[in-house]
PDB file of C-alpha atoms in Angstrom:
ATOM      1  CA  MET P   1      89.363 -17.412  95.366  1.00  0.00           C
ATOM      2  CA  PRO P   2      91.162 -15.172  92.868  1.00  0.00           C
ATOM      3  CA  PHE P   3      89.304 -12.384  91.086  1.00  0.00           C
ATOM      4  CA  MET P   4      90.266  -9.694  88.489  1.00  0.00           C
ATOM      5  CA  ARG P   5      88.387  -6.300  88.020  1.00  0.00           C
ATOM      6  CA  THR P   6      88.020  -5.097  84.417  1.00  0.00           C
ATOM      7  CA  LYS P   7      87.962  -1.708  83.082  1.00  0.00           C
ATOM      8  CA  ASP P   8      84.380  -1.455  83.581  1.00  0.00           C
ATOM      9  CA  GLY P   9      84.247  -2.837  86.771  1.00  0.00           C
ATOM     10  CA  THR P  10      83.354  -6.594  86.103  1.00  0.00           C
ATOM     11  CA  GLU P  11      84.680  -9.142  88.524  1.00  0.00           C
ATOM     12  CA  ILE P  12      86.193 -12.165  86.676  1.00  0.00           C
ATOM     13  CA  PHE P  13      86.949 -15.402  88.675  1.00  0.00           C
ATOM     14  CA  TYR P  14      89.974 -17.248  87.376  1.00  0.00           C
ATOM     15  CA  LYS P  15      92.255 -20.390  88.329  1.00  0.00           C
ATOM     16  CA  ASP P  16      96.031 -20.317  88.188  1.00  0.00           C
ATOM     17  CA  TRP P  17      97.834 -23.305  88.972  1.00  0.00           C
ATOM     18  CA  GLY P  18     101.240 -24.462  88.656  1.00  0.00           C
ATOM     19  CA  SER P  19     104.411 -23.215  86.829  1.00  0.00           C
ATOM     20  CA  GLY P  20     106.144 -23.566  83.414  1.00  0.00           C
ATOM     21  CA  GLN P  21     104.856 -22.550  79.918  1.00  0.00           C
ATOM     22  CA  PRO P  22     101.384 -21.313  80.548  1.00  0.00           C
ATOM     23  CA  ILE P  23      98.353 -22.736  78.857  1.00  0.00           C
ATOM     24  CA  VAL P  24      95.111 -20.854  78.922  1.00  0.00           C
ATOM     25  CA  PHE P  25      91.827 -22.127  78.539  1.00  0.00           C
ATOM     26  CA  SER P  26      88.510 -20.484  77.288  1.00  0.00           C
ATOM     27  CA  HIS P  27      85.336 -22.196  77.954  1.00  0.00           C
ATOM     28  CA  GLY P  28      81.988 -22.531  76.028  1.00  0.00           C
ATOM     29  CA  TRP P  29      78.774 -21.517  76.451  1.00  0.00           C
ATOM     30  CA  PRO P  30      77.371 -21.709  79.020  1.00  0.00           C
ATOM     31  CA  LEU P  31      79.630 -23.200  81.031  1.00  0.00           C
ATOM     32  CA  SER P  32      82.452 -22.088  83.552  1.00  0.00           C
ATOM     33  CA  SER P  33      86.301 -22.695  83.727  1.00  0.00           C
ATOM     34  CA  ASP P  34      85.311 -26.172  85.367  1.00  0.00           C
ATOM     35  CA  ASP P  35      84.592 -27.702  82.174  1.00  0.00           C
ATOM     36  CA  TRP P  36      88.374 -27.647  81.591  1.00  0.00           C
ATOM     37  CA  ASP P  37      89.126 -29.950  84.611  1.00  0.00           C
ATOM     38  CA  ALA P  38      90.262 -32.868  82.455  1.00  0.00           C
ATOM     39  CA  GLN P  39      92.597 -30.657  80.590  1.00  0.00           C
ATOM     40  CA  MET P  40      93.865 -28.739  83.482  1.00  0.00           C
ATOM     41  CA  LEU P  41      94.840 -31.468  85.481  1.00  0.00           C
ATOM     42  CA  PHE P  42      96.450 -33.376  82.897  1.00  0.00           C
ATOM     43  CA  PHE P  43      98.657 -30.332  81.786  1.00  0.00           C
ATOM     44  CA  LEU P  44      99.567 -29.540  85.184  1.00  0.00           C
ATOM     45  CA  ASN P  45     100.707 -33.041  85.915  1.00  0.00           C
ATOM     46  CA  HIS P  46     102.923 -32.616  82.822  1.00  0.00           C
ATOM     47  CA  GLY P  47     104.676 -29.543  84.090  1.00  0.00           C
ATOM     48  CA  TYR P  48     102.767 -26.835  82.587  1.00  0.00           C
ATOM     49  CA  ARG P  49     101.235 -23.750  84.263  1.00  0.00           C
ATOM     50  CA  VAL P  50      97.589 -23.855  83.605  1.00  0.00           C
ATOM     51  CA  ILE P  51      95.005 -21.002  83.575  1.00  0.00           C
ATOM     52  CA  ALA P  52      91.324 -20.725  83.155  1.00  0.00           C
ATOM     53  CA  HIS P  53      88.558 -18.143  83.900  1.00  0.00           C
ATOM     54  CA  ASP P  54      84.910 -17.773  84.359  1.00  0.00           C
ATOM     55  CA  ARG P  55      83.729 -15.748  81.229  1.00  0.00           C
ATOM     56  CA  ARG P  56      81.814 -12.521  82.464  1.00  0.00           C
ATOM     57  CA  GLY P  57      78.474 -13.446  83.608  1.00  0.00           C
ATOM     58  CA  HIS P  58      79.276 -17.299  83.561  1.00  0.00           C
ATOM     59  CA  GLY P  59      80.342 -19.611  86.593  1.00  0.00           C
ATOM     60  CA  ARG P  60      81.618 -17.560  89.607  1.00  0.00           C
ATOM     61  CA  SER P  61      82.256 -14.016  87.746  1.00  0.00           C
ATOM     62  CA  ILE P  62      79.912 -11.274  88.182  1.00  0.00           C
ATOM     63  CA  GLN P  63      76.624 -11.518  86.570  1.00  0.00           C
ATOM     64  CA  THR P  64      76.986  -8.135  84.776  1.00  0.00           C
ATOM     65  CA  ALA P  65      74.369  -7.242  82.274  1.00  0.00           C
ATOM     66  CA  GLU P  66      76.217  -5.737  79.708  1.00  0.00           C
ATOM     67  CA  GLY P  67      79.348  -6.748  77.810  1.00  0.00           C
ATOM     68  CA  HIS P  68      77.998 -10.149  76.311  1.00  0.00           C
ATOM     69  CA  ASP P  69      79.878  -9.890  72.982  1.00  0.00           C
ATOM     70  CA  MET P  70      83.169 -11.058  71.535  1.00  0.00           C
ATOM     71  CA  ASP P  71      84.982  -7.798  71.825  1.00  0.00           C
ATOM     72  CA  HIS P  72      84.316  -7.722  75.673  1.00  0.00           C
ATOM     73  CA  TYR P  73      85.287 -11.506  75.817  1.00  0.00           C
ATOM     74  CA  ALA P  74      88.373 -10.908  73.963  1.00  0.00           C
ATOM     75  CA  ASP P  75      89.355  -7.735  75.926  1.00  0.00           C
ATOM     76  CA  ASP P  76      88.746  -9.467  79.581  1.00  0.00           C
ATOM     77  CA  LEU P  77      91.263 -12.168  78.092  1.00  0.00           C
ATOM     78  CA  ALA P  78      93.678  -9.697  77.311  1.00  0.00           C
ATOM     79  CA  ALA P  79      93.464  -8.126  80.572  1.00  0.00           C
ATOM     80  CA  LEU P  80      93.894 -11.148  82.533  1.00  0.00           C
ATOM     81  CA  THR P  81      96.887 -12.305  80.581  1.00  0.00           C
ATOM     82  CA  ALA P  82      98.404  -8.687  81.328  1.00  0.00           C
ATOM     83  CA  LEU P  83      97.476  -9.094  84.918  1.00  0.00           C
ATOM     84  CA  LEU P  84      99.297 -12.348  85.018  1.00  0.00           C
ATOM     85  CA  ASP P  85     102.039 -11.117  82.808  1.00  0.00           C
ATOM     86  CA  LEU P  86     102.043 -14.325  80.556  1.00  0.00           C
ATOM     87  CA  LYS P  87     104.506 -14.763  78.022  1.00  0.00           C
ATOM     88  CA  ASN P  88     104.831 -17.838  75.360  1.00  0.00           C
ATOM     89  CA  ALA P  89     101.237 -18.718  76.171  1.00  0.00           C
ATOM     90  CA  VAL P  90      99.251 -21.600  74.506  1.00  0.00           C
ATOM     91  CA  HIS P  91      95.475 -20.439  74.171  1.00  0.00           C
ATOM     92  CA  VAL P  92      92.964 -23.133  74.094  1.00  0.00           C
ATOM     93  CA  GLY P  93      89.440 -22.429  73.210  1.00  0.00           C
ATOM     94  CA  HIS P  94      86.466 -24.720  73.119  1.00  0.00           C
ATOM     95  CA  SER P  95      83.132 -23.620  71.406  1.00  0.00           C
ATOM     96  CA  THR P  96      82.593 -20.104  71.992  1.00  0.00           C
ATOM     97  CA  GLY P  97      85.816 -19.855  73.803  1.00  0.00           C
ATOM     98  CA  GLY P  98      87.191 -20.619  70.250  1.00  0.00           C
ATOM     99  CA  GLY P  99      85.767 -17.502  69.176  1.00  0.00           C
ATOM    100  CA  GLU P 100      87.075 -15.573  72.009  1.00  0.00           C
ATOM    101  CA  VAL P 101      90.896 -17.108  71.195  1.00  0.00           C
ATOM    102  CA  ALA P 102      90.499 -15.859  67.754  1.00  0.00           C
ATOM    103  CA  ARG P 103      89.036 -12.595  68.709  1.00  0.00           C
ATOM    104  CA  TYR P 104      91.596 -11.829  71.433  1.00  0.00           C
ATOM    105  CA  LEU P 105      94.713 -12.842  69.146  1.00  0.00           C
ATOM    106  CA  ALA P 106      93.395 -10.337  66.341  1.00  0.00           C
ATOM    107  CA  ARG P 107      92.479  -7.627  68.448  1.00  0.00           C
ATOM    108  CA  HIS P 108      95.200  -7.620  70.891  1.00  0.00           C
ATOM    109  CA  GLY P 109      98.271  -9.386  69.059  1.00  0.00           C
ATOM    110  CA  GLU P 110     100.354 -12.222  69.313  1.00  0.00           C
ATOM    111  CA  SER P 111     103.195 -10.749  71.465  1.00  0.00           C
ATOM    112  CA  ARG P 112     102.330 -12.875  74.417  1.00  0.00           C
ATOM    113  CA  ALA P 113     101.270 -16.020  72.584  1.00  0.00           C
ATOM    114  CA  ALA P 114     102.908 -19.049  71.229  1.00  0.00           C
ATOM    115  CA  LYS P 115     100.209 -21.227  69.535  1.00  0.00           C
ATOM    116  CA  ALA P 116      96.607 -21.693  69.869  1.00  0.00           C
ATOM    117  CA  ALA P 117      93.968 -24.396  69.474  1.00  0.00           C
ATOM    118  CA  LEU P 118      90.475 -24.210  68.747  1.00  0.00           C
ATOM    119  CA  ILE P 119      88.398 -27.206  69.773  1.00  0.00           C
ATOM    120  CA  SER P 120      84.734 -27.639  68.347  1.00  0.00           C
ATOM    121  CA  ALA P 121      84.831 -23.823  67.975  1.00  0.00           C
ATOM    122  CA  VAL P 122      82.368 -21.602  66.522  1.00  0.00           C
ATOM    123  CA  PRO P 123      84.333 -19.587  63.869  1.00  0.00           C
ATOM    124  CA  PRO P 124      84.454 -18.687  61.214  1.00  0.00           C
ATOM    125  CA  LEU P 125      80.500 -17.926  61.269  1.00  0.00           C
ATOM    126  CA  MET P 126      77.494 -20.230  62.618  1.00  0.00           C
ATOM    127  CA  VAL P 127      74.423 -18.233  61.260  1.00  0.00           C
ATOM    128  CA  ARG P 128      73.521 -18.484  57.731  1.00  0.00           C
ATOM    129  CA  THR P 129      73.906 -15.459  55.706  1.00  0.00           C
ATOM    130  CA  ALA P 130      74.366 -14.399  51.796  1.00  0.00           C
ATOM    131  CA  ALA P 131      78.187 -15.008  52.249  1.00  0.00           C
ATOM    132  CA  ASN P 132      77.636 -18.150  54.384  1.00  0.00           C
ATOM    133  CA  PRO P 133      74.661 -20.022  52.863  1.00  0.00           C
ATOM    134  CA  ASN P 134      75.784 -23.366  54.615  1.00  0.00           C
ATOM    135  CA  GLY P 135      75.129 -21.819  57.951  1.00  0.00           C
ATOM    136  CA  LEU P 136      72.333 -22.346  60.518  1.00  0.00           C
ATOM    137  CA  PRO P 137      69.304 -20.335  60.089  1.00  0.00           C
ATOM    138  CA  LYS P 138      68.817 -17.254  62.268  1.00  0.00           C
ATOM    139  CA  GLU P 139      65.552 -18.841  63.452  1.00  0.00           C
ATOM    140  CA  PHE P 140      67.423 -21.672  65.092  1.00  0.00           C
ATOM    141  CA  PHE P 141      69.152 -19.521  67.101  1.00  0.00           C
ATOM    142  CA  ASP P 142      66.123 -17.463  68.160  1.00  0.00           C
ATOM    143  CA  GLU P 143      64.626 -20.485  69.099  1.00  0.00           C
ATOM    144  CA  MET P 144      67.519 -21.369  71.748  1.00  0.00           C
ATOM    145  CA  GLN P 145      66.683 -17.783  73.113  1.00  0.00           C
ATOM    146  CA  ALA P 146      63.118 -18.542  73.265  1.00  0.00           C
ATOM    147  CA  GLN P 147      63.676 -21.814  75.094  1.00  0.00           C
ATOM    148  CA  LEU P 148      66.093 -20.214  77.485  1.00  0.00           C
ATOM    149  CA  VAL P 149      63.676 -17.815  78.506  1.00  0.00           C
ATOM    150  CA  ALA P 150      60.704 -20.076  78.710  1.00  0.00           C
ATOM    151  CA  ASN P 151      62.564 -22.740  80.979  1.00  0.00           C
ATOM    152  CA  ARG P 152      66.095 -22.491  81.095  1.00  0.00           C
ATOM    153  CA  PRO P 153      66.927 -25.391  83.735  1.00  0.00           C
ATOM    154  CA  GLN P 154      64.870 -27.845  81.125  1.00  0.00           C
ATOM    155  CA  PHE P 155      66.756 -26.218  78.123  1.00  0.00           C
ATOM    156  CA  TYR P 156      70.167 -26.878  79.948  1.00  0.00           C
ATOM    157  CA  ARG P 157      69.111 -30.375  80.953  1.00  0.00           C
ATOM    158  CA  ASP P 158      67.774 -31.405  77.508  1.00  0.00           C
ATOM    159  CA  LEU P 159      70.824 -29.857  75.786  1.00  0.00           C
ATOM    160  CA  ALA P 160      73.440 -31.780  78.049  1.00  0.00           C
ATOM    161  CA  GLY P 161      71.611 -34.938  77.836  1.00  0.00           C
ATOM    162  CA  GLY P 162      71.339 -35.117  74.195  1.00  0.00           C
ATOM    163  CA  PRO P 163      73.241 -33.377  71.234  1.00  0.00           C
ATOM    164  CA  PHE P 164      75.946 -31.579  73.363  1.00  0.00           C
ATOM    165  CA  TYR P 165      77.676 -34.828  74.493  1.00  0.00           C
ATOM    166  CA  GLY P 166      76.068 -37.061  71.817  1.00  0.00           C
ATOM    167  CA  TYR P 167      74.126 -38.919  74.258  1.00  0.00           C
ATOM    168  CA  ASN P 168      70.943 -38.734  71.439  1.00  0.00           C
ATOM    169  CA  ARG P 169      73.097 -40.769  69.367  1.00  0.00           C
ATOM    170  CA  PRO P 170      71.965 -44.696  69.128  1.00  0.00           C
ATOM    171  CA  GLY P 171      74.142 -47.036  71.100  1.00  0.00           C
ATOM    172  CA  THR P 172      75.684 -44.128  73.117  1.00  0.00           C
ATOM    173  CA  LYS P 173      76.157 -44.833  76.625  1.00  0.00           C
ATOM    174  CA  SER P 174      75.093 -41.641  78.578  1.00  0.00           C
ATOM    175  CA  SER P 175      76.785 -40.194  81.681  1.00  0.00           C
ATOM    176  CA  GLN P 176      74.313 -38.633  84.389  1.00  0.00           C
ATOM    177  CA  ALA P 177      77.115 -37.254  86.284  1.00  0.00           C
ATOM    178  CA  ILE P 178      78.586 -35.751  83.285  1.00  0.00           C
ATOM    179  CA  VAL P 179      75.043 -34.235  82.550  1.00  0.00           C
ATOM    180  CA  ASP P 180      74.532 -32.858  85.961  1.00  0.00           C
ATOM    181  CA  ASN P 181      77.950 -31.307  86.075  1.00  0.00           C
ATOM    182  CA  TRP P 182      77.186 -29.553  82.803  1.00  0.00           C
ATOM    183  CA  TRP P 183      73.654 -28.229  84.175  1.00  0.00           C
ATOM    184  CA  ARG P 184      75.333 -27.139  87.559  1.00  0.00           C
ATOM    185  CA  GLN P 185      77.866 -24.949  85.493  1.00  0.00           C
ATOM    186  CA  GLY P 186      75.144 -23.638  83.341  1.00  0.00           C
ATOM    187  CA  MET P 187      72.948 -22.573  86.197  1.00  0.00           C
ATOM    188  CA  MET P 188      75.684 -20.884  88.317  1.00  0.00           C
ATOM    189  CA  GLY P 189      75.829 -18.284  85.411  1.00  0.00           C
ATOM    190  CA  GLY P 190      73.427 -15.589  84.609  1.00  0.00           C
ATOM    191  CA  ALA P 191      70.451 -15.761  82.314  1.00  0.00           C
ATOM    192  CA  LYS P 192      71.138 -12.528  80.965  1.00  0.00           C
ATOM    193  CA  ALA P 193      74.847 -13.410  80.141  1.00  0.00           C
ATOM    194  CA  HIS P 194      73.828 -16.627  78.371  1.00  0.00           C
ATOM    195  CA  TYR P 195      70.657 -15.194  76.447  1.00  0.00           C
ATOM    196  CA  ASP P 196      72.953 -12.600  74.972  1.00  0.00           C
ATOM    197  CA  GLY P 197      75.918 -15.091  74.327  1.00  0.00           C
ATOM    198  CA  ILE P 198      73.707 -16.701  71.871  1.00  0.00           C
ATOM    199  CA  VAL P 199      73.842 -13.940  69.483  1.00  0.00           C
ATOM    200  CA  ALA P 200      77.563 -13.483  70.446  1.00  0.00           C
ATOM    201  CA  PHE P 201      78.568 -17.229  69.205  1.00  0.00           C
ATOM    202  CA  SER P 202      76.047 -17.417  66.264  1.00  0.00           C
ATOM    203  CA  GLN P 203      76.577 -14.080  64.485  1.00  0.00           C
ATOM    204  CA  THR P 204      79.972 -13.093  65.074  1.00  0.00           C
ATOM    205  CA  ASP P 205      81.933 -13.377  62.030  1.00  0.00           C
ATOM    206  CA  PHE P 206      85.613 -14.262  62.416  1.00  0.00           C
ATOM    207  CA  THR P 207      87.118 -14.285  58.947  1.00  0.00           C
ATOM    208  CA  ALA P 208      88.647 -10.860  59.486  1.00  0.00           C
ATOM    209  CA  ASP P 209      90.350 -12.130  62.699  1.00  0.00           C
ATOM    210  CA  PHE P 210      91.898 -15.239  60.950  1.00  0.00           C
ATOM    211  CA  GLU P 211      93.824 -12.811  58.608  1.00  0.00           C
ATOM    212  CA  LYS P 212      95.763 -11.199  61.224  1.00  0.00           C
ATOM    213  CA  ILE P 213      96.576 -14.602  62.985  1.00  0.00           C
ATOM    214  CA  ASN P 214      99.912 -15.646  61.957  1.00  0.00           C
ATOM    215  CA  LEU P 215     100.845 -18.196  64.749  1.00  0.00           C
ATOM    216  CA  PRO P 216     100.318 -22.065  64.623  1.00  0.00           C
ATOM    217  CA  VAL P 217      96.675 -22.957  65.271  1.00  0.00           C
ATOM    218  CA  LEU P 218      95.407 -26.518  65.735  1.00  0.00           C
ATOM    219  CA  VAL P 219      91.900 -26.569  64.596  1.00  0.00           C
ATOM    220  CA  MET P 220      90.178 -29.829  66.102  1.00  0.00           C
ATOM    221  CA  HIS P 221      86.555 -30.881  65.374  1.00  0.00           C
ATOM    222  CA  GLY P 222      84.714 -33.848  65.600  1.00  0.00           C
ATOM    223  CA  ASP P 223      82.494 -34.498  62.595  1.00  0.00           C
ATOM    224  CA  ASP P 224      79.418 -35.617  64.480  1.00  0.00           C
ATOM    225  CA  ASP P 225      79.234 -32.284  66.177  1.00  0.00           C
ATOM    226  CA  GLN P 226      75.492 -31.553  66.525  1.00  0.00           C
ATOM    227  CA  ILE P 227      76.030 -28.051  68.111  1.00  0.00           C
ATOM    228  CA  VAL P 228      78.666 -26.471  65.687  1.00  0.00           C
ATOM    229  CA  PRO P 229      78.420 -28.663  62.355  1.00  0.00           C
ATOM    230  CA  TYR P 230      81.801 -29.846  61.197  1.00  0.00           C
ATOM    231  CA  ALA P 231      81.407 -28.986  57.614  1.00  0.00           C
ATOM    232  CA  ASP P 232      80.848 -25.214  58.062  1.00  0.00           C
ATOM    233  CA  SER P 233      83.415 -24.770  60.892  1.00  0.00           C
ATOM    234  CA  GLY P 234      86.456 -26.543  61.262  1.00  0.00           C
ATOM    235  CA  PRO P 235      87.660 -27.088  57.697  1.00  0.00           C
ATOM    236  CA  LEU P 236      86.720 -23.510  56.835  1.00  0.00           C
ATOM    237  CA  SER P 237      88.813 -22.134  59.745  1.00  0.00           C
ATOM    238  CA  ALA P 238      91.762 -24.451  58.885  1.00  0.00           C
ATOM    239  CA  LYS P 239      91.729 -22.990  55.357  1.00  0.00           C
ATOM    240  CA  LEU P 240      91.474 -19.355  56.548  1.00  0.00           C
ATOM    241  CA  LEU P 241      94.271 -19.601  58.603  1.00  0.00           C
ATOM    242  CA  LYS P 242      97.672 -18.843  57.629  1.00  0.00           C
ATOM    243  CA  ASN P 243      99.253 -21.574  59.675  1.00  0.00           C
ATOM    244  CA  GLY P 244      96.276 -23.701  60.321  1.00  0.00           C
ATOM    245  CA  THR P 245      96.095 -27.550  60.929  1.00  0.00           C
ATOM    246  CA  LEU P 246      92.781 -29.386  60.744  1.00  0.00           C
ATOM    247  CA  ARG P 247      92.443 -32.282  62.856  1.00  0.00           C
ATOM    248  CA  THR P 248      89.202 -34.485  62.268  1.00  0.00           C
ATOM    249  CA  TYR P 249      87.891 -36.818  64.807  1.00  0.00           C
ATOM    250  CA  LYS P 250      85.626 -39.462  63.296  1.00  0.00           C
ATOM    251  CA  GLY P 251      82.398 -39.908  65.586  1.00  0.00           C
ATOM    252  CA  PHE P 252      83.368 -37.083  68.068  1.00  0.00           C
ATOM    253  CA  PRO P 253      80.537 -34.826  69.706  1.00  0.00           C
ATOM    254  CA  HIS P 254      80.753 -31.351  70.554  1.00  0.00           C
ATOM    255  CA  GLY P 255      81.840 -31.956  74.110  1.00  0.00           C
ATOM    256  CA  MET P 256      84.824 -34.009  73.182  1.00  0.00           C
ATOM    257  CA  PRO P 257      87.113 -32.602  75.563  1.00  0.00           C
ATOM    258  CA  THR P 258      85.026 -34.184  78.196  1.00  0.00           C
ATOM    259  CA  THR P 259      83.867 -37.737  76.583  1.00  0.00           C
ATOM    260  CA  GLU P 260      86.859 -37.939  74.784  1.00  0.00           C
ATOM    261  CA  ALA P 261      89.441 -36.174  77.072  1.00  0.00           C
ATOM    262  CA  ALA P 262      92.370 -39.132  76.775  1.00  0.00           C
ATOM    263  CA  THR P 263      92.651 -38.420  73.116  1.00  0.00           C
ATOM    264  CA  ILE P 264      92.010 -34.678  73.055  1.00  0.00           C
ATOM    265  CA  ASN P 265      94.577 -34.181  75.834  1.00  0.00           C
ATOM    266  CA  ALA P 266      97.220 -36.277  74.085  1.00  0.00           C
ATOM    267  CA  ASP P 267      96.991 -34.511  70.769  1.00  0.00           C
ATOM    268  CA  LEU P 268      96.905 -31.079  72.167  1.00  0.00           C
ATOM    269  CA  LEU P 269     100.332 -32.274  74.327  1.00  0.00           C
ATOM    270  CA  ALA P 270     101.974 -33.403  71.137  1.00  0.00           C
ATOM    271  CA  PHE P 271     100.954 -29.887  69.371  1.00  0.00           C
ATOM    272  CA  ILE P 272     102.019 -27.793  72.322  1.00  0.00           C
ATOM    273  CA  ARG P 273     105.418 -29.701  72.409  1.00  0.00           C
TER     274      ARG P 273
END
């Protein structure tokens, strides 16, 4: 299995399949590159080179105690694109991965990138502040950390079996296999990385990052997202971006790349082409 070693000695697992224009996928919290299976196989079969990594402390990457913040996430992504010498790449980020993509483009520039897509992504800012009065209260994220400490396996089971995929909505048929796969990915990662990651995805303000991004960005968000609420994320991100396009999905949940893969893949393909 391929691993990359970062400047601070962290070993990052990654997948690199196929040839053609590269599409780089950045996963959400607390998952792994496996969460992109439906997208990687789809785009591989359409002639693209598909790449995804397990964020530091997640999946098969080393469970380092440090560096669980957006700057390190972005630097790790930049190191991977340099290692593989990627050019004209499309960066796709889901949830926390959307923040990672935004910080990467703003911090490391667009010379290797062509386009980006942010799916159910955490920018511009999740937590409530004076400047972001409609955000979620900090206590909400404090409680997430408390539940992780108290019983991480149960917390992850409840999250995947409920709001992440919208399985708590009346009339929605849940998939135990999808829940189990989410739980498997979550439990592969490190508790410290996931604990710190809650602060990273909730308290990082990406407003200034968006000011530095010039390439086309597709913002994809479901209006029934119970993890990253739609009104304070997707529309605001698209408005802040110089070349952003918002696509709203009625009734789609946070985990729509999995539950609504056919729709998401088709729209991503049209955007990339």
